[in-house]
CSV table of C-alpha atoms and ligand atoms in Angstrom, one decimal:
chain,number,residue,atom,x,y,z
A,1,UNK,CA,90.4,-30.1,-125.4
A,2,UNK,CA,90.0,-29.8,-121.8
A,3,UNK,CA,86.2,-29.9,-122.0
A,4,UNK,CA,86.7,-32.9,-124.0
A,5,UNK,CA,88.2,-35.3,-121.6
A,6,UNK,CA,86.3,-33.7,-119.1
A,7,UNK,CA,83.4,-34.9,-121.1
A,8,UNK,CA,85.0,-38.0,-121.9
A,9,UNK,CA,85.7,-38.5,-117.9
A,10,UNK,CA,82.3,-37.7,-116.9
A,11,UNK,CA,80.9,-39.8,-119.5
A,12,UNK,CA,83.1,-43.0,-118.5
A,13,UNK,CA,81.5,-42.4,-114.6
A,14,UNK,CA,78.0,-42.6,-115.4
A,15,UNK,CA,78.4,-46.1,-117.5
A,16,UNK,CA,80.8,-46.9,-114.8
A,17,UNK,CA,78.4,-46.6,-111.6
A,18,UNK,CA,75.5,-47.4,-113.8
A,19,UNK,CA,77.4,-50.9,-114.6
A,20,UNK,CA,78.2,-50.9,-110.8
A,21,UNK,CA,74.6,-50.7,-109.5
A,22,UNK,CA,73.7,-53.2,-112.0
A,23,UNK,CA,75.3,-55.7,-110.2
A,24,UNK,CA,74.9,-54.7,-107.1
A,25,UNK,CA,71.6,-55.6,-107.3
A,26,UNK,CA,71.3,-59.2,-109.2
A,27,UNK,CA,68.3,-60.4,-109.3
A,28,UNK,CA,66.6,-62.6,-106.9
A,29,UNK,CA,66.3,-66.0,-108.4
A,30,UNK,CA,63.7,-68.2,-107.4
A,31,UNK,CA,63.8,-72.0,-108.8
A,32,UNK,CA,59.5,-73.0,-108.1
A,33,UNK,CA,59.0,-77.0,-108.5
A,34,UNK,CA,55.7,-77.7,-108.6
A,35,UNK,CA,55.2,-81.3,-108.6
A,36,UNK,CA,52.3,-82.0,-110.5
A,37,UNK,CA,49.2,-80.0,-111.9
A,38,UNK,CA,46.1,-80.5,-109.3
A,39,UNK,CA,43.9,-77.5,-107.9
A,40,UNK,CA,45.4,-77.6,-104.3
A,41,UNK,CA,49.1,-77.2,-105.4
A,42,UNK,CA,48.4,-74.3,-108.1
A,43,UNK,CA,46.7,-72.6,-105.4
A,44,UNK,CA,49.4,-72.6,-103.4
A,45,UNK,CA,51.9,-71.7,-105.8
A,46,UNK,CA,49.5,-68.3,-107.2
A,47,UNK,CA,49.1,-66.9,-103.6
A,48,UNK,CA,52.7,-68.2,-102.4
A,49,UNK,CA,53.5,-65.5,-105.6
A,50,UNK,CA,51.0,-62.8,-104.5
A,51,UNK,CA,52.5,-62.6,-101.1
A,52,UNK,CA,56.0,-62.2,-102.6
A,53,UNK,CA,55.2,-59.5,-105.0
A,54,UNK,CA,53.5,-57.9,-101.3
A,55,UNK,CA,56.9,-58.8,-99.7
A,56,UNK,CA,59.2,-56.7,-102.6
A,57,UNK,CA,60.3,-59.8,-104.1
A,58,UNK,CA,57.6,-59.1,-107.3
A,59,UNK,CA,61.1,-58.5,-109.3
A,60,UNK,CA,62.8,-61.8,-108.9
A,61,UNK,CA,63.3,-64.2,-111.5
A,62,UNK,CA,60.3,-67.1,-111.0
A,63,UNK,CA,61.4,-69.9,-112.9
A,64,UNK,CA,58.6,-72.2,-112.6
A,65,UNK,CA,58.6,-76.0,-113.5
A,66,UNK,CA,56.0,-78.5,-113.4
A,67,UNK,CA,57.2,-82.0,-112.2
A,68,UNK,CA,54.2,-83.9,-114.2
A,69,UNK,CA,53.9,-86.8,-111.3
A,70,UNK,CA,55.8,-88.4,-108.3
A,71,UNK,CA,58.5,-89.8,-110.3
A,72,UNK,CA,61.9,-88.4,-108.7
A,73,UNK,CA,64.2,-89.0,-111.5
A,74,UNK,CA,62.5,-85.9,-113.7
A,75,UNK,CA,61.9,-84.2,-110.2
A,76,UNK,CA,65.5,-84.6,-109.6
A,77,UNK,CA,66.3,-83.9,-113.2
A,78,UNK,CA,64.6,-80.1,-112.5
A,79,UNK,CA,66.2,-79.7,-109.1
A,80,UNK,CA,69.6,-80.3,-110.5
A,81,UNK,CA,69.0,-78.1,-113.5
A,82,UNK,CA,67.8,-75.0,-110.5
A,83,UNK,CA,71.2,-76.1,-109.2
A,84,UNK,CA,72.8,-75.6,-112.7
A,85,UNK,CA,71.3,-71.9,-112.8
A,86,UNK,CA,72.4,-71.1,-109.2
A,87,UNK,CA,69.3,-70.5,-107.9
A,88,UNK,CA,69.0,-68.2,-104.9
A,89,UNK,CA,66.2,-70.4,-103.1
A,90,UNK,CA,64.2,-73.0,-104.6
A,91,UNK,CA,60.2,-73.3,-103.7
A,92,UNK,CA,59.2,-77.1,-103.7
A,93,UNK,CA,55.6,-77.4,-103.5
A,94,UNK,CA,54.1,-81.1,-102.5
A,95,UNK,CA,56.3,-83.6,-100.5
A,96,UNK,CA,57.8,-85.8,-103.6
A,97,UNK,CA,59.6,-82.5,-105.1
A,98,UNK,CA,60.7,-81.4,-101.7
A,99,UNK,CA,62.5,-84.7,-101.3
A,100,UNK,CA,64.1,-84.2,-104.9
A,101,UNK,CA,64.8,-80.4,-104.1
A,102,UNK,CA,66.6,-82.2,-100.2
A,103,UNK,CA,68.2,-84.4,-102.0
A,104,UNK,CA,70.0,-82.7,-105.0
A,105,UNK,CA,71.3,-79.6,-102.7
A,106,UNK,CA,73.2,-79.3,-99.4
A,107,UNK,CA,73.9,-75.2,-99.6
A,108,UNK,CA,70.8,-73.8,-101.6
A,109,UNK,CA,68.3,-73.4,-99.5
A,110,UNK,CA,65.1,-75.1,-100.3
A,111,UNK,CA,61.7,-74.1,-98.7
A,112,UNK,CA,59.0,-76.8,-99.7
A,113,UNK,CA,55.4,-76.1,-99.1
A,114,UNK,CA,52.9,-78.5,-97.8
A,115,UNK,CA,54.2,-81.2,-96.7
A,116,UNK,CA,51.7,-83.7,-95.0
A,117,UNK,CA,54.8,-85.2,-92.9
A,118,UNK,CA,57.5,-83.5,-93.2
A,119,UNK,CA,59.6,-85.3,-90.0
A,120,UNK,CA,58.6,-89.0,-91.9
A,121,UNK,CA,59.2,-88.1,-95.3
A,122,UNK,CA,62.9,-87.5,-94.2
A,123,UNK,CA,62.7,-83.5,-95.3
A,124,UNK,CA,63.8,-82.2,-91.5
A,125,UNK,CA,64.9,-84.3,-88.5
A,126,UNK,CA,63.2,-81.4,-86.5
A,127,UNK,CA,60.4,-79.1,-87.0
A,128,UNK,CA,61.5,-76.7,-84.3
A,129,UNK,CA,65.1,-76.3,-85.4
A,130,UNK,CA,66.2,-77.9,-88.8
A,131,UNK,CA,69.5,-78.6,-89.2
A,132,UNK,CA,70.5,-78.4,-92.9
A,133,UNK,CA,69.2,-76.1,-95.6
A,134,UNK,CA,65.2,-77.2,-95.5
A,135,UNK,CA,62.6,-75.4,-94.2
A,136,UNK,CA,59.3,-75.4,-94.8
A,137,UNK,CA,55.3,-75.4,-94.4
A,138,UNK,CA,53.5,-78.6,-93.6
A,139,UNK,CA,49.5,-79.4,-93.9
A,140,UNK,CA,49.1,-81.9,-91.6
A,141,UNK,CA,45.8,-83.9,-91.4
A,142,UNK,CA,44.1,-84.5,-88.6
A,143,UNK,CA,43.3,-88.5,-89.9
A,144,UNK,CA,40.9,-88.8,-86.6
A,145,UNK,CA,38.9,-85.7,-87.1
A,146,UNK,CA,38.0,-87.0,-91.0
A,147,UNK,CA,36.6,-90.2,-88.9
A,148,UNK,CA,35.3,-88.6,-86.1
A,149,UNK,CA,33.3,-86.6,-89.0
A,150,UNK,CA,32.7,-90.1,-91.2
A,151,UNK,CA,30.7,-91.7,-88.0
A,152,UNK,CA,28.4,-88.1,-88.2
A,153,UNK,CA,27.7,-88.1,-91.3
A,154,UNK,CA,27.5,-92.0,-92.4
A,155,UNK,CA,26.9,-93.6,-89.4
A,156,UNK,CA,26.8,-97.1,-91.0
A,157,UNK,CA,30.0,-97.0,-93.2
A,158,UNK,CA,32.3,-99.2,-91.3
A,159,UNK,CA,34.7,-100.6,-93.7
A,160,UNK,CA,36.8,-98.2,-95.8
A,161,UNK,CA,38.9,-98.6,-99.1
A,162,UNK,CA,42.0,-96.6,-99.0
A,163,UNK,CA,43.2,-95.6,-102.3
A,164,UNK,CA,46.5,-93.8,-102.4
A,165,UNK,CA,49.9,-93.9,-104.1
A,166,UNK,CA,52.3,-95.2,-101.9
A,167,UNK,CA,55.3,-94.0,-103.6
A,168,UNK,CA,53.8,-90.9,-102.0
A,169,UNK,CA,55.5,-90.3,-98.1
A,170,UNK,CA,53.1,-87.8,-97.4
A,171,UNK,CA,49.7,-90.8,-98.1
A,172,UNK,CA,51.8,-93.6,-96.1
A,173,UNK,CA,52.2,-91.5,-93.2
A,174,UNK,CA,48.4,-90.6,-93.0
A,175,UNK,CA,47.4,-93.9,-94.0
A,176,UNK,CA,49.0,-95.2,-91.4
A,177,UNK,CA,47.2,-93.3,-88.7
A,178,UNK,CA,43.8,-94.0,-90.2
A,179,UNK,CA,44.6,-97.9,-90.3
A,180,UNK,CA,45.2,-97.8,-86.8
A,181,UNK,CA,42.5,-95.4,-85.6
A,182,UNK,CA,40.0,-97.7,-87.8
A,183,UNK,CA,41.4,-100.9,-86.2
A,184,UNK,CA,41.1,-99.1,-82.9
A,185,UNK,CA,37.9,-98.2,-83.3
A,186,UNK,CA,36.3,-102.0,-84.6
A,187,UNK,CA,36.1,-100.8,-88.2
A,188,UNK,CA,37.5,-102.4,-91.4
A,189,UNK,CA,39.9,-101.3,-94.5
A,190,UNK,CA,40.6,-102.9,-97.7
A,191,UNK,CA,43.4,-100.6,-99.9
A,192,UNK,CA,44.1,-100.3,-103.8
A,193,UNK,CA,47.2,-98.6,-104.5
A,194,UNK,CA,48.5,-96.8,-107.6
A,195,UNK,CA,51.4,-95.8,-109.2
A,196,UNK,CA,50.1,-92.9,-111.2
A,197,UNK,CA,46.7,-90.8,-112.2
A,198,UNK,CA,45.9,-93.1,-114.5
A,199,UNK,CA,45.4,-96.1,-112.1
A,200,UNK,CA,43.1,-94.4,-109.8
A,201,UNK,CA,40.2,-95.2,-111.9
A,202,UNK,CA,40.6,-99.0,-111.6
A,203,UNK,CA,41.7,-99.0,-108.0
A,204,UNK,CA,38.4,-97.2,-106.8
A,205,UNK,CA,36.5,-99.6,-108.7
A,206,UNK,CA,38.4,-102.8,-107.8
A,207,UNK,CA,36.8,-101.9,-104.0
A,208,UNK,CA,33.3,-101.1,-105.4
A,209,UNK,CA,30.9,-103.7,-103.6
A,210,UNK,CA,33.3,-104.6,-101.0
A,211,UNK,CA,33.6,-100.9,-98.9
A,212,UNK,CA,30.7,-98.7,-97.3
A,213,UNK,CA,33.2,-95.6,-97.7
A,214,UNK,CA,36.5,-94.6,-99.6
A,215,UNK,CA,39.4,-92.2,-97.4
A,216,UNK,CA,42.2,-90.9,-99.5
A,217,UNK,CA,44.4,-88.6,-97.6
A,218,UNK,CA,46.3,-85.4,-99.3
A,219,UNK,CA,47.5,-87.8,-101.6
A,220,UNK,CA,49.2,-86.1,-104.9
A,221,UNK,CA,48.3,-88.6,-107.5
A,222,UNK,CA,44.8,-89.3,-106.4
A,223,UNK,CA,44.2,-85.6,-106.2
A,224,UNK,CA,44.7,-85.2,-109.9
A,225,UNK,CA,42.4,-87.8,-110.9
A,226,UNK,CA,39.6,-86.6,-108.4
A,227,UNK,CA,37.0,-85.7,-110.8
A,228,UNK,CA,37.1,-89.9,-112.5
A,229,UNK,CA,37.6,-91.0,-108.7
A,230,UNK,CA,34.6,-89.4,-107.9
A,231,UNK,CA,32.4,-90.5,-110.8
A,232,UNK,CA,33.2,-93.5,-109.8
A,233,UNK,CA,31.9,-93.6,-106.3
A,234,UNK,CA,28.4,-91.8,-106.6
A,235,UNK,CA,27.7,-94.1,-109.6
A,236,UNK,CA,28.7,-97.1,-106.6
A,237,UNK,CA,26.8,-94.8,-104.0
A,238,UNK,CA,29.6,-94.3,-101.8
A,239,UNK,CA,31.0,-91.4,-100.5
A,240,UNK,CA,34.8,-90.2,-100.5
A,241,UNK,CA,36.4,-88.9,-97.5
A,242,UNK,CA,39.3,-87.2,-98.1
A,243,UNK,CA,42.7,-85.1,-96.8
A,244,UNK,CA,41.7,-81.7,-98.4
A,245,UNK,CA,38.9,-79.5,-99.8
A,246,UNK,CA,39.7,-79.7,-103.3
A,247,UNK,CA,39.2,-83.1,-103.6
A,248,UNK,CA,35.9,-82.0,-102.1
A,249,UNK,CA,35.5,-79.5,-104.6
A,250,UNK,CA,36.1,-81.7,-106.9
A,251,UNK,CA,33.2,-84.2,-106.0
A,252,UNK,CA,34.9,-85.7,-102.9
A,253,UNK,CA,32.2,-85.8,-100.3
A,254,UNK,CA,33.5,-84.4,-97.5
A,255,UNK,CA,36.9,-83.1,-95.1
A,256,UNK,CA,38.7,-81.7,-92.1
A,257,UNK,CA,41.2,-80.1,-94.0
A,258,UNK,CA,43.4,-76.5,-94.4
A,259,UNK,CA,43.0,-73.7,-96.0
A,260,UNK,CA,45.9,-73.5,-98.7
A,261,UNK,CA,45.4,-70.3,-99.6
A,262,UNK,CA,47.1,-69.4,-96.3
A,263,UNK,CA,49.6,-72.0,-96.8
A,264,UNK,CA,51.1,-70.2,-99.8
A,265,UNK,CA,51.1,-66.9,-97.8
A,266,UNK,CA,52.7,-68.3,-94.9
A,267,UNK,CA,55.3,-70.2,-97.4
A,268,UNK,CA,56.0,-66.8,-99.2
A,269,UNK,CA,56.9,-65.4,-95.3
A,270,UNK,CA,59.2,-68.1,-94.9
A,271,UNK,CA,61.1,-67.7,-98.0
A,272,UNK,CA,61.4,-64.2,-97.7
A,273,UNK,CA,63.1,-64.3,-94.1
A,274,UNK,CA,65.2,-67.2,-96.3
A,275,UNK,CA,66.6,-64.2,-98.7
A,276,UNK,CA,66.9,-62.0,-96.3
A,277,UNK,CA,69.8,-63.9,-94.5
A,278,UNK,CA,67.7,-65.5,-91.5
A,279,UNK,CA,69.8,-68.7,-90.9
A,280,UNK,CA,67.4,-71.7,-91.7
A,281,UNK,CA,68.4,-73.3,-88.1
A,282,UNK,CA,65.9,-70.0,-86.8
A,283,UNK,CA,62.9,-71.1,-88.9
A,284,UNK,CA,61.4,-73.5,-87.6
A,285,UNK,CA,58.6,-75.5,-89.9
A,286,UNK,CA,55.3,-73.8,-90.1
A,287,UNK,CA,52.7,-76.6,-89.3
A,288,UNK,CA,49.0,-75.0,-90.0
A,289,UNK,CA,46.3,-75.3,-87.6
A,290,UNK,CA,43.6,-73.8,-88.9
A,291,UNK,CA,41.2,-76.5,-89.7
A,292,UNK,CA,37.7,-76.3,-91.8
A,293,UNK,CA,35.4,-78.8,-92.3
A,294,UNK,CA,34.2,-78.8,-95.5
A,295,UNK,CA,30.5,-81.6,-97.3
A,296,UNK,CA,30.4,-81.3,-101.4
A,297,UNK,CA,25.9,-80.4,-101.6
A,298,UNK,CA,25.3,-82.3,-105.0
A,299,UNK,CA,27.8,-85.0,-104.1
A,300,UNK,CA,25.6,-85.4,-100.5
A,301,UNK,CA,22.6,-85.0,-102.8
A,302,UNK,CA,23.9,-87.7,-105.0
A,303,UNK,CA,24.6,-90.1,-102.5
A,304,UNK,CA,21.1,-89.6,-101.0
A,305,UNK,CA,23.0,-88.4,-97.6
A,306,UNK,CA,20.8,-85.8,-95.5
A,307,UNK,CA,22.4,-82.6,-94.9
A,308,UNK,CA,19.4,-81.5,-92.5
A,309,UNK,CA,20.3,-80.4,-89.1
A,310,UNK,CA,24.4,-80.4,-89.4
A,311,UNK,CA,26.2,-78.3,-87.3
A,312,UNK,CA,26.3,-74.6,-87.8
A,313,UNK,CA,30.1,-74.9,-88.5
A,314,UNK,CA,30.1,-77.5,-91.2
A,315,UNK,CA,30.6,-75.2,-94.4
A,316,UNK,CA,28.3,-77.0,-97.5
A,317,UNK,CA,30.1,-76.0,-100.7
A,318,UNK,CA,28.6,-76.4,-104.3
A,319,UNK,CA,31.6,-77.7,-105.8
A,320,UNK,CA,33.0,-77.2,-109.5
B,401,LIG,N1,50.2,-82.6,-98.6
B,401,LIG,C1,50.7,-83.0,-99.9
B,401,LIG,C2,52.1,-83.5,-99.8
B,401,LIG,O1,52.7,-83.6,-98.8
B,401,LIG,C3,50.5,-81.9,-100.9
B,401,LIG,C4,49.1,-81.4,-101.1
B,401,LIG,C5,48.7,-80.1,-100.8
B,401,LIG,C6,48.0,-82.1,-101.6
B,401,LIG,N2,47.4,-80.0,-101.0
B,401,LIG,C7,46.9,-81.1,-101.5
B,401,LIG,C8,47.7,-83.3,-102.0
B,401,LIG,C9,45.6,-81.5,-101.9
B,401,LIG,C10,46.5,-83.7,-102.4
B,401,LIG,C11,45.4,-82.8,-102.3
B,401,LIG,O2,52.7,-83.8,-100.8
C-alpha cells in the first residue's frame, strides 16, 4: 500500500513539473505583416527568418500574413487580429504595415523593416532614441546618387516621369527630394500617380512621348507591377530609374540601392534584442549604408544604351 501512494506521489511530480516547464517556457509568438507580395519584401522576410532560426528563436510561433496592397483598413484589420492573439512582437515589413502595426498597438512592441522614411512617415519621432514601442530598420535612398548616376549613363534624359503611389509615405518622401534636386539641377518632371498595381500600367504610358527617363523610388505598388512597368518603357525606349535592385531585376534599368538581404538580418538582430527585454528607447533605428549600384544588361541592351567603359564598380546584372 505504501509502494502504492509512493507510486501514486512520484507519478503526480513528474506530470506536475512536466506541466510546470511547459509553461515556463511559452512560446515566442511572432505576428509577421508583410504588406504585399513583391521580390524585395519576400526577401526580406526569408532571411529576416534565417537569422532568427541562427538567433534560437527557430521555435517561435511565425504567423505570417500577407497585407495584399497599401490599403490600411485590412492592414489594420491583421494588426488588430496579432493584437487579438497577444502577440509577443510583431514584424512589419514595408512602411504602410508599419503604420498599421504603430497605429493599432501602444504596449506590443512592433519592429518594422524597411522603411524608406521612417521619421516622415510618422513611425518614430527619433531614430536615435524612439520613444514608444517602434523600432525598426530603414532603407533609405540616396535620391541624388540615382541622378548623379542618370546624368552617366543617359546624358540627355532631362525631363523625368515620376510614377508612384502616393498613398505610399515612404514614395512621397523620396519624391520629394528628387523634385527638388531635378528643379535644382535645370531638369524637368511630369508625375502619374496610382492607387494600386493595376494602375501602373496606364500611368507609365500616359507619360510615354512626353519624358526622356522614368524614376520611381522604393515605391511598394509600383514594385509589384515592375515586370508590365517595364514592358512598357523599352517598347517607348526609355529607361527606368529606380529606388532598389529588384525593380532592376525585374527590367528596371538601373539603381543606387541596398542590399535587403542584409536588411532582414539586421531586422532579425533588432527583434531579438526586442525579446530579450532590451527596452526599445536603447534601440535606436538601424538606417543601412551600404549602397550598390546596380544596370539591368538586356534592359541597357534593349534601350540601345552602351555599357562600354563603365566604372569597375557598377555591377551589370542579367536580370530575371
Ligand atoms: N522601402 C519600402 C517602404 O518603405 C519597402 C521596400 C523595401 C520596397 N524594398 C523595396 C519597395 C523594393 C519597393 C521596392 O515601404
Amino acid at each position: 500500500m505504501k509502494k502504492c501512494i509512493i507510486a501514486v506521489v512520484c507519478i503526480l511530480c513528474v506530470f506536475g513539473l512536466a506541466g510546470c516547464s511547459g509553461t515556463e517556457e511559452a512560446q515566442v509568438r511572432i505576428g509577421i505583416l508583410q504588406m504585399m507580395e513583391h521580390p524585395s519584401l519576400d526577401t526580406i522576410r526569408v532571411s529576416f527568418l534565417e537569422e532568427m532560426e541562427r538567433l534560437g528563436f527557430g521555435d517561435a510561433d511565425f504567423d505570417h500574413r500577407n497585407g495584399q496592397g497599401a490599403d490600411m483598413t485590412l492592414l489594420t484589420s491583421i494588426t488588430q487580429a496579432f493584437v487579438g492573439r497577444n502577440v509577443d512582437l510583431i514584424l512589419a515589413i514595408a512602411t504602410p504595415a508599419g503604420q498599421a502595426a504603430a497605429a493599432t498597438t501602444r504596449d506590443i512592441p512592433v519592429v518594422f523593416a524597411a522603411s524608406t522614411d521612417p521619421l516622415a512617415a510618422g513611425l518614430v519621432t527619433s531614430l536615435e532614441r524612439p520613444e514608444a514601442n517602434v523600432t525598426g530598420t530603414s532603407d533609405v535612398i540616396c535620391v541624388e546618387s540615382i541622378f548623379a548616376l542618370a546624368r552617366k549613363l543617359t546624358p540627355n534624359a532631362t525631363t523625368f516621369g515620376l510614377v508612384y503611389n502616393l498613398g505610399e509615405a515612404n514614395s512621397v518622401a523620396a519624391i520629394n527630394r528628387a523634385k527638388a534636386y531635378l528643379t535644382a539641377n535645370g531638369m524637368h518632371y511630369l508625375e502619374a500617380t496610382v492607387t494600386n498595381s493595376g494602375e501602373v500600367q496606364q500611368a507609365a504610358l500616359s507619360l510615354v512621348g512626353y519624358v526622356d527617363a522614368f524614376f520611381t523610388p522604393t515605391d511598394n505598388t509600383v514594385a509589384s507591377a515592375m515586370p508590365i512597368y517595364a514592358r512598357v518603357a523599352i517598347d517607348a525606349g526609355v529607361p527606368i530609374y529606380t529606388g532598389a535592385d529588384s525593380m532592376v531585376m525585374d527590367g528596371g534599368f538601373a539603381t543606387v540601392g541596398i542590399d535587403y538581404a542584409i536588411l532582414g538580418v539586421e531586422t532579425a538582430r533588432l527583434a531579438a534584442k526586442v525579446l530579450e527585454g532590451v527596452p526599445i528607447s536603447e534601440l535606436p533605428v538601424v538606417v543601412m549604408q551600404d549602397f550598390r549600384t546596380v544596370v539591368n544588361r538586356a534592359t541597357a541592351e534593349a534601350l540601345g544604351i552602351s555599357l562600354d567603359g563603365l566604372d569597375p564598380s557598377i555591377e551589370i546584372v542579367e536580370g530575371r
